[in-house]
Amino acid sequence: MHSVLARLLAASVLVAICSITATAWLAAQSTSTSIKQELGNSLAGDAATYQKLVTYAVEHRDWNGVALEPGKARLILTTPERRVLADTGTGLDPSQLPAAPTTVINPLELDIAQTADVPADRIDRRIAGPFHLTDREKASLAEDARAYNSRCRSAQEAVPEEELRTTAWGRPIVNVNRVISAPAAPACDEVENRLTTLTLGESAAFNDLNVLVDECLRQRGLPPEQIKMNAVWEPVATNAECMASARRTQLRPYVAPPALLFVTDAAGRTTQATVVRFDVGRIVLVAAVVLILTVGVSVLVGLRMTRPLRTLTAAAERLRHGDDAQVDIRSRSEIGQLARAFNDMAAHRARTDAQRKAMTSDISHELRNPLGTIRSWLEGARDGVVELDRPTLAALLDEALVLQRLIDDLQDLAQAEAGELRLHPEPVDLRELFEQLAAAHPGLVVEGGGVVVADPVRLRQVLTNLVTNALRYTPSGGTVRIVSSGGRIQVTDTGSGISAEDLPHVFDRFWRADRSRTRDTGGSGLGLAIAHAIVSAHHGTIAVESELGRGTTFTITLPAR
């Protein structure tokens, strides 16, 4: 049991462990830092190699013909499966390669440590992919850009020709000013339209990208959206992650696949540092941090010990006002046990309140029609429109019986769902029970027998509901059969069956497979819900299998004696 004393003891042990761990970490960190510095210096000397390999991947769709320039360290380029693509040494055994590569060459996911000015999506801006323009389109758009810059801009707005920027696929990036003061405004409008309109190839690529973004949004349960191009012709979307994922998928066929770069010694192994230097200033700094952590942990433990009590107090206030009062305290200490007991109490109260509301709603909905019928007949009799003869009284009595059955069914269901259904289990001879059912329902075929421990009245109520339903939905000439074997009871019919989409709802309250049936022909819709509740109260299970046009089988499994 995690008592308060145990927590305080654990906090002290934690402080001691932190001190020991900090000392060990300092020694290991000093050693690993020297190793990383040596490896970092080696990789920094070959930083140009990384940039050249990324450039090669941008300009080629495979690694055929790639070459590495020898340096101080041995450079090895492989596929993700460790198949060597290029090597500045000889006699490499792939099994001797380090477990992790020095870096990954992938222009669609640039290495932040190796590349300056990395875009937010880490995709190399030089990749044109399907947005590429033909030479003719590039020349035409470049001429339009020069014409717009010289004719359609004021002297203050004009940009030197050498400073005109273009996208990776050759489209000029021109800031079009819609307010034209030059005399050639109509001509400028034509140039503007060409400079701000996608070509057929660009439009097709843009539409494909939009489809990929919408697919990503759909997988995340988000609505689709129409992506746009910003001022520098970069596609943008509200969800940056989906945009980055879609762009990688679209650009993947236009660049070389990812490759692994290893910086090793001559034998193909990770280089090792030979000099280890200890930093005294770092030792002092770590000691100060450990002291601060000691104070912080002590304060944190005190706050954590009182926080559950404050949470329980606030939850009790919410419970008093009828709000949700569940508390999220997962501790196994005394406070955690108190929280779980509080949650159980709040859940029981909420469950009781929900059952009360559901019962009120069900009663108001299901009793409206019978009460309306009785009221209309009585008002007619009061006004002299209807004569209360024997047939009329019989009809009113039938409606009253409908009300009584609904009330009894709702009461049984409410008691079962609240766990208050009283059961009197005793050994029940199933053969004898089946014969009673057969006598009450002509045409019922019974097989098997055995003895189960159950409440005989409630079990008969369940089977009566199932048999009545089966006979109601089985046409003339069909068969309704009740069979028992080894504690399992099956009620099978050859009736119309239940569709697959309706099967999950057969045990719902007031549910009917045939919406056109009334209570006179289809019951109240509570029989199967009551049957399910009664079987569950016996700690048993009830399942249903059905096929349209073939029939339905209900299977009841009761616990062993």
XYZ file of C-alpha atoms in Angstrom:
561
model
C 0.000 0.000 0.000
C 1.419 3.362 -1.060
C 1.007 5.291 2.185
C 2.020 8.900 2.775
C 5.086 7.721 4.686
C 6.089 5.549 1.748
C 5.806 8.527 -0.571
C 8.091 10.651 1.572
C 10.585 7.789 1.748
C 10.375 7.336 -2.014
C 11.066 11.056 -2.501
C 14.241 10.816 -0.408
C 15.383 7.774 -2.351
C 14.641 9.615 -5.595
C 16.867 12.515 -4.568
C 19.698 10.112 -3.739
C 19.254 8.292 -7.044
C 19.287 11.613 -8.913
C 22.595 12.560 -7.282
C 24.203 9.243 -8.137
C 22.763 9.260 -11.639
C 23.978 12.826 -12.226
C 27.528 11.853 -11.282
C 27.485 8.812 -13.543
C 25.879 10.809 -16.340
C 28.562 13.500 -16.085
C 31.360 10.992 -16.575
C 29.578 9.262 -19.448
C 28.587 12.590 -21.026
C 32.156 13.867 -20.987
C 33.335 10.734 -22.752
C 30.513 10.665 -25.284
C 30.927 14.403 -25.958
C 34.542 13.887 -26.968
C 33.479 11.074 -29.271
C 30.698 13.160 -30.776
C 33.062 16.097 -31.255
C 35.471 13.948 -33.185
C 32.689 12.487 -35.308
C 31.183 15.947 -35.727
C 34.483 17.400 -36.885
C 34.839 14.560 -39.347
C 31.331 15.101 -40.702
C 31.775 18.886 -40.753
C 34.822 18.412 -42.966
C 32.600 16.519 -45.370
C 29.526 18.778 -45.099
C 29.864 19.518 -48.769
C 29.449 15.791 -49.416
C 25.999 15.828 -47.853
C 24.947 18.833 -49.937
C 26.307 17.250 -53.127
C 24.466 13.999 -52.436
C 21.204 15.862 -51.764
C 21.670 17.789 -54.984
C 22.287 14.528 -56.841
C 19.082 13.072 -55.348
C 17.129 16.160 -56.442
C 18.426 15.943 -60.005
C 18.183 12.159 -60.472
C 15.546 9.528 -59.872
C 18.002 6.812 -58.777
C 21.559 6.492 -57.485
C 23.068 4.994 -60.636
C 26.399 6.695 -61.323
C 26.745 8.402 -57.921
C 30.324 8.918 -56.728
C 31.907 9.971 -53.417
C 35.023 12.142 -53.072
C 37.650 10.617 -50.729
C 38.411 12.524 -47.535
C 39.991 11.971 -44.134
C 37.284 9.489 -43.143
C 35.839 6.659 -45.152
C 32.453 7.496 -46.718
C 29.959 4.734 -47.508
C 26.585 5.302 -49.192
C 24.054 2.456 -48.972
C 20.378 1.755 -49.492
C 18.167 1.382 -46.377
C 18.735 -2.387 -46.805
C 22.530 -1.787 -46.486
C 23.283 -2.497 -50.153
C 26.369 -0.444 -50.996
C 25.836 2.286 -53.603
C 29.217 4.036 -53.331
C 32.322 3.610 -51.153
C 35.584 5.564 -50.876
C 37.325 2.432 -49.552
C 37.519 -1.238 -50.485
C 36.814 -4.618 -48.947
C 33.690 -3.625 -47.018
C 31.785 -6.210 -45.008
C 28.240 -4.792 -44.684
C 27.814 -6.568 -41.336
C 30.571 -4.333 -39.877
C 28.649 -1.137 -40.599
C 27.459 0.785 -37.524
C 23.912 0.150 -36.335
C 22.875 3.739 -37.113
C 23.974 5.803 -40.125
C 25.719 9.152 -39.720
C 22.941 10.825 -41.717
C 20.169 10.004 -44.184
C 20.235 11.449 -47.705
C 16.625 12.273 -48.489
C 15.688 15.560 -50.228
C 12.084 15.057 -49.075
C 13.171 15.038 -45.387
C 16.269 17.207 -45.074
C 18.617 16.722 -42.125
C 18.191 19.854 -40.007
C 21.696 19.467 -38.560
C 23.275 19.321 -42.017
C 21.280 21.957 -43.891
C 20.931 25.681 -43.338
C 17.585 27.425 -43.837
C 15.524 24.200 -43.829
C 11.845 24.735 -44.858
C 9.194 23.926 -42.286
C 8.197 20.762 -44.164
C 11.904 19.784 -44.655
C 11.339 19.331 -48.418
C 14.096 20.640 -50.706
C 12.761 23.701 -52.524
C 14.609 22.741 -55.702
C 12.319 19.772 -56.434
C 9.959 20.684 -59.268
C 8.246 17.313 -59.709
C 5.090 17.338 -61.850
C 4.969 21.158 -61.799
C 7.799 21.427 -64.357
C 7.263 23.725 -67.312
C 8.261 23.125 -70.894
C 11.081 25.239 -72.336
C 8.529 27.096 -74.398
C 6.382 27.858 -71.347
C 9.410 29.037 -69.375
C 10.521 31.358 -72.175
C 7.012 32.765 -72.633
C 6.496 33.416 -68.899
C 9.973 34.954 -68.579
C 9.182 37.343 -71.431
C 5.859 38.221 -69.740
C 7.645 38.903 -66.458
C 10.166 41.216 -68.118
C 7.393 43.013 -70.017
C 5.288 43.479 -66.878
C 8.287 44.713 -64.889
C 9.250 47.283 -67.514
C 5.864 48.419 -68.849
C 3.301 47.875 -66.092
C 5.199 49.091 -63.058
C 6.212 52.542 -62.058
C 9.868 53.464 -61.957
C 9.815 53.058 -58.167
C 8.223 49.561 -58.321
C 10.350 48.165 -61.162
C 12.812 45.438 -60.153
C 16.186 44.992 -61.915
C 15.965 42.128 -64.385
C 18.752 40.208 -62.683
C 16.763 40.239 -59.412
C 13.617 38.640 -60.851
C 13.054 35.367 -58.983
C 11.635 32.105 -60.323
C 10.225 28.933 -58.786
C 12.052 25.607 -58.904
C 10.184 24.754 -62.086
C 10.916 28.066 -63.829
C 7.795 30.189 -63.204
C 8.595 33.870 -62.534
C 7.631 35.149 -59.077
C 6.106 38.534 -59.798
C 4.160 40.645 -57.318
C 1.280 41.724 -59.553
C -0.165 45.149 -58.715
C -3.826 45.285 -59.757
C -3.878 49.125 -59.623
C -2.262 50.100 -62.926
C -1.348 53.677 -63.662
C 0.531 53.001 -66.894
C -1.233 53.928 -70.158
C -1.057 50.322 -71.470
C -3.515 48.946 -68.894
C -5.357 46.533 -71.248
C -2.077 44.969 -72.363
C -0.988 44.740 -68.738
C -4.195 42.868 -67.898
C -3.323 40.193 -70.449
C 0.187 39.841 -69.055
C -1.168 39.701 -65.503
C -3.562 36.896 -66.424
C -0.758 34.833 -67.925
C 1.535 35.473 -64.945
C -1.153 34.540 -62.401
C -2.743 31.560 -64.195
C -1.491 27.974 -63.904
C -0.538 26.150 -67.072
C -2.300 22.904 -67.929
C 0.563 20.852 -66.470
C 0.712 22.940 -63.313
C -3.068 22.768 -62.917
C -3.068 18.970 -63.241
C -0.283 18.658 -60.652
C -2.081 21.106 -58.356
C -5.329 19.092 -58.597
C -3.464 15.825 -57.892
C -1.906 17.440 -54.819
C -5.342 18.589 -53.617
C -6.620 14.989 -53.920
C -3.713 13.715 -51.800
C -4.322 16.392 -49.152
C -8.051 15.557 -49.015
C -7.227 11.844 -48.606
C -4.943 12.666 -45.662
C -7.649 14.859 -44.098
C -10.250 12.111 -44.588
C -8.033 9.568 -42.796
C -7.789 11.975 -39.875
C -11.540 12.539 -39.780
C -11.257 16.126 -41.024
C -13.326 17.823 -43.760
C -11.733 18.325 -47.198
C -10.481 21.742 -48.229
C -9.361 23.582 -51.358
C -5.617 24.259 -51.159
C -4.183 27.494 -52.517
C -0.960 28.907 -53.944
C 0.688 31.706 -51.943
C 2.518 34.712 -53.369
C 5.674 32.671 -54.112
C 3.697 29.828 -55.755
C 3.965 27.445 -52.817
C 0.877 25.288 -52.161
C -0.575 25.889 -48.708
C -3.314 24.230 -46.654
C -4.776 24.672 -43.192
C -3.319 21.335 -42.056
C 0.437 21.642 -42.597
C 1.100 17.977 -41.764
C -1.268 16.726 -44.460
C 0.218 19.173 -46.956
C 3.759 17.969 -46.213
C 2.684 14.314 -46.430
C 0.851 14.921 -49.720
C 3.818 16.755 -51.248
C 6.201 13.925 -50.294
C 3.870 11.393 -51.891
C 3.584 13.483 -55.070
C 7.321 14.259 -55.368
C 8.650 10.812 -54.416
C 8.819 9.472 -58.015
C 10.879 12.506 -59.148
C 13.841 12.146 -56.759
C 16.258 9.408 -55.805
C 15.082 7.122 -52.975
C 16.478 7.663 -49.452
C 20.060 6.502 -48.878
C 22.220 6.051 -45.767
C 25.582 7.810 -45.408
C 28.166 6.317 -43.036
C 31.307 8.151 -41.908
C 33.628 5.406 -40.627
C 37.246 4.405 -40.234
C 39.102 2.501 -42.924
C 37.561 -0.823 -41.826
C 33.999 0.502 -42.009
C 33.521 0.881 -38.240
C 32.508 3.958 -36.254
C 35.506 6.098 -35.452
C 36.535 6.251 -31.782
C 37.743 9.253 -29.772
C 41.163 8.837 -28.218
C 41.209 11.865 -25.918
C 38.717 12.503 -23.120
C 38.633 15.940 -21.502
C 36.655 16.788 -18.387
C 35.037 20.182 -17.972
C 35.276 21.462 -14.382
C 32.739 24.195 -15.075
C 30.225 21.581 -16.178
C 30.792 19.619 -12.966
C 29.954 22.703 -10.897
C 26.935 23.394 -13.065
C 25.585 19.848 -12.683
C 26.069 19.992 -8.907
C 24.012 23.181 -8.799
C 21.331 21.613 -10.943
C 21.178 18.584 -8.597
C 20.708 20.936 -5.633
C 17.899 22.768 -7.423
C 16.296 19.443 -8.363
C 16.416 18.318 -4.735
C 14.493 21.394 -3.620
C 12.141 21.138 -6.595
C 11.339 17.466 -5.963
C 10.582 18.164 -2.323
C 8.194 20.964 -3.264
C 6.655 18.866 -6.018
C 5.988 15.931 -3.671
C 4.284 18.240 -1.194
C 2.092 19.726 -3.881
C 1.228 16.312 -5.329
C 0.242 15.055 -1.892
C -2.254 17.879 -1.390
C -3.509 18.125 -4.981
C -5.754 14.995 -4.767
C -7.377 16.378 -1.645
C -8.122 19.668 -3.413
C -9.474 17.713 -6.382
C -11.791 15.663 -4.173
C -13.026 18.831 -2.450
C -13.842 20.473 -5.781
C -15.562 17.282 -6.989
C -17.698 17.159 -3.862
C -18.813 20.730 -4.552
C -19.737 19.795 -8.155
C -21.628 16.755 -6.920
C -23.610 18.951 -4.544
C -24.719 21.090 -7.496
C -25.597 18.070 -9.647
C -22.646 18.355 -12.065
C -20.197 15.659 -13.222
C -18.114 14.801 -10.170
C -15.701 12.127 -11.460
C -12.088 12.622 -10.352
C -9.022 11.339 -12.191
C -6.825 10.010 -9.378
C -5.004 6.779 -10.279
C -2.943 6.439 -7.119
C -3.147 3.234 -5.082
C -2.584 5.024 -1.776
C -5.217 5.764 0.839
C -6.166 8.900 -1.099
C -6.527 6.822 -4.263
C -8.852 4.398 -2.476
C -10.918 7.339 -1.248
C -11.064 8.727 -4.794
C -12.239 5.399 -6.227
C -14.940 5.135 -3.583
C -15.998 8.706 -4.382
C -16.090 7.929 -8.119
C -18.208 4.826 -7.488
C -20.641 6.877 -5.444
C -20.832 9.613 -8.112
C -21.208 7.041 -10.916
C -23.998 5.249 -9.037
C -25.799 8.547 -8.525
C -25.381 9.504 -12.206
C -26.526 6.058 -13.312
C -29.587 6.234 -11.117
C -30.414 9.704 -12.384
C -29.950 8.625 -16.019
C -32.202 5.607 -15.487
C -34.820 7.841 -13.924
C -34.714 10.245 -16.875
C -34.780 7.413 -19.404
C -37.740 5.782 -17.635
C -39.627 9.081 -17.590
C -38.983 9.610 -21.295
C -39.940 6.037 -22.179
C -43.160 6.148 -20.196
C -44.235 9.501 -21.637
C -43.519 8.232 -25.156
C -45.008 4.757 -24.966
C -48.067 5.504 -22.851
C -49.235 8.463 -24.911
C -51.206 6.414 -27.476
C -53.139 4.150 -25.067
C -53.962 7.054 -22.784
C -55.020 9.134 -25.771
C -57.363 6.371 -26.931
C -58.978 5.993 -23.487
C -59.317 9.756 -23.122
C -60.957 10.172 -26.552
C -63.507 7.425 -25.822
C -64.320 8.885 -22.401
C -64.629 12.428 -23.752
C -66.914 11.101 -26.488
C -69.052 9.366 -23.887
C -69.168 12.528 -21.773
C -70.284 14.593 -24.755
C -72.882 12.025 -25.736
C -71.153 11.171 -29.000
C -70.156 7.627 -27.994
C -72.308 5.123 -26.126
C -70.485 3.100 -23.466
C -71.872 -0.298 -24.512
C -70.145 -3.623 -23.852
C -67.963 -3.577 -26.994
C -66.779 -0.061 -26.158
C -66.037 -0.999 -22.550
C -64.182 -4.062 -23.796
C -62.053 -1.853 -26.068
C -61.315 0.500 -23.169
C -60.389 -2.488 -20.998
C -58.017 -3.719 -23.718
C -56.302 -0.327 -23.781
C -56.036 -0.393 -19.984
C -54.449 -3.860 -20.193
C -51.969 -2.500 -22.733
C -51.097 0.226 -20.246
C -50.725 -2.347 -17.475
C -48.422 -4.543 -19.600
C -46.278 -1.565 -20.549
C -45.972 -0.458 -16.932
C -45.078 -3.990 -15.788
C -42.499 -4.358 -18.569
C -40.943 -0.972 -17.847
C -40.779 -1.772 -14.151
C -39.074 -5.116 -14.803
C -36.597 -3.484 -17.163
C -35.814 -0.627 -14.789
C -35.231 -3.054 -11.891
C -32.971 -5.247 -14.018
C -30.880 -2.337 -15.318
C -30.550 -0.938 -11.783
C -29.410 -4.333 -10.468
C -32.459 -4.549 -8.219
C -34.271 -7.392 -9.960
C -35.055 -9.987 -7.326
C -34.205 -13.535 -8.345
C -34.996 -16.781 -6.549
C -32.745 -19.318 -8.253
C -33.495 -22.995 -7.852
C -33.047 -26.143 -9.979
C -35.352 -25.939 -13.006
C -36.311 -28.996 -15.085
C -36.074 -27.646 -18.611
C -38.058 -30.525 -20.130
C -41.016 -29.784 -17.903
C -40.737 -26.040 -18.658
C -40.602 -26.743 -22.408
C -43.735 -28.881 -22.261
C -45.579 -26.081 -20.441
C -44.555 -23.680 -23.200
C -45.653 -26.163 -25.881
C -49.050 -26.484 -24.228
C -49.464 -22.704 -24.179
C -48.185 -22.209 -27.741
C -49.497 -24.864 -30.179
C -47.052 -25.680 -32.952
C -43.942 -25.255 -30.788
C -41.459 -28.154 -31.193
C -39.421 -28.999 -28.064
C -36.256 -31.068 -27.832
C -33.770 -31.946 -25.109
C -33.962 -31.134 -21.458
C -31.701 -30.995 -18.445
C -31.561 -29.029 -15.239
C -30.323 -25.461 -14.741
C -30.226 -23.215 -11.683
C -32.367 -20.150 -12.352
C -35.411 -18.252 -11.228
C -38.183 -20.396 -12.786
C -40.623 -17.471 -13.140
C -38.086 -15.190 -14.794
C -36.717 -17.958 -17.028
C -40.256 -18.770 -18.197
C -40.771 -15.036 -18.846
C -37.644 -14.939 -21.039
C -38.559 -18.067 -23.014
C -42.169 -16.914 -23.409
C -40.967 -13.647 -24.928
C -38.651 -15.464 -27.335
C -41.221 -18.077 -28.351
C -43.972 -15.447 -28.786
C -41.709 -13.368 -31.017
C -40.693 -16.425 -33.037
C -44.314 -17.501 -33.610
C -45.320 -13.935 -34.506
C -42.700 -13.688 -37.270
C -42.976 -17.278 -38.573
C -45.532 -17.740 -41.370
C -47.941 -20.630 -41.584
C -46.083 -23.844 -42.388
C -42.926 -22.706 -40.653
C -41.292 -24.248 -37.595
C -40.458 -22.839 -34.179
C -38.183 -25.068 -32.119
C -36.800 -24.829 -28.566
C -33.797 -27.029 -27.780
C -31.530 -27.370 -24.733
C -28.154 -29.028 -24.357
C -25.472 -28.617 -21.700
C -26.913 -25.475 -20.126
C -27.554 -23.839 -23.505
C -31.088 -23.082 -24.636
C -31.830 -22.261 -28.277
C -35.064 -20.868 -29.718
C -35.009 -21.283 -33.504
C -37.574 -20.305 -36.098
C -37.861 -20.428 -39.883
C -39.464 -17.011 -40.118
C -38.623 -13.843 -42.016
C -35.302 -13.239 -40.222
C -33.579 -9.994 -39.212
C -31.313 -7.925 -41.458
C -27.631 -7.522 -40.580
C -27.980 -3.787 -39.908
C -30.849 -4.447 -37.458
C -29.133 -7.234 -35.475
C -27.152 -4.892 -33.157
C -30.436 -3.264 -32.049
C -32.601 -6.296 -31.256
C -32.074 -5.897 -27.500
C -32.730 -2.136 -27.465
C -35.787 -0.809 -25.686
C -38.857 -0.155 -27.865
C -37.115 -1.497 -30.973
C -39.107 -3.364 -33.640
C -37.617 -4.918 -36.774
C -40.806 -4.117 -38.720
C -41.522 -0.397 -38.149
C -45.029 -0.810 -39.576
C -46.155 -3.144 -36.791
C -48.255 -1.739 -33.954
C -48.406 -2.956 -30.363
C -51.324 -5.142 -31.320
C -49.258 -7.066 -33.866
C -45.664 -6.387 -32.840
C -45.664 -6.097 -29.035
C -44.352 -3.195 -26.966
C -40.756 -3.523 -28.117
C -39.593 -4.326 -24.578
C -39.648 -8.143 -24.622
C -36.132 -8.723 -25.927
C -34.680 -5.930 -23.777
C -36.248 -7.552 -20.703
C -35.011 -10.982 -21.770
C -31.472 -9.641 -22.126
C -31.645 -7.935 -18.718
C -32.965 -11.039 -16.965
C -30.317 -13.324 -18.503
C -27.607 -10.821 -17.547
C -28.974 -10.768 -13.990
C -28.417 -14.557 -13.978
C -24.783 -13.876 -15.057
C -25.543 -15.571 -18.349
C -25.439 -14.471 -21.975
C -27.998 -14.224 -24.763
C -26.987 -13.979 -28.422
C -28.831 -13.829 -31.717
C -28.041 -15.079 -35.214
C -30.306 -14.403 -38.154
C -30.512 -14.345 -41.936
C -33.212 -12.700 -43.966
C -35.627 -15.266 -45.373
C -33.960 -18.135 -43.436
C -34.980 -17.534 -39.824
C -33.537 -16.517 -36.462
C -31.847 -18.326 -33.552
C -31.594 -16.974 -29.998
C -29.056 -18.763 -27.783
C -29.140 -18.488 -23.980
C -26.128 -19.693 -22.008
C -26.509 -19.973 -18.245
C -23.643 -20.558 -15.784
C -22.877 -24.132 -14.813
C -24.506 -25.514 -11.696
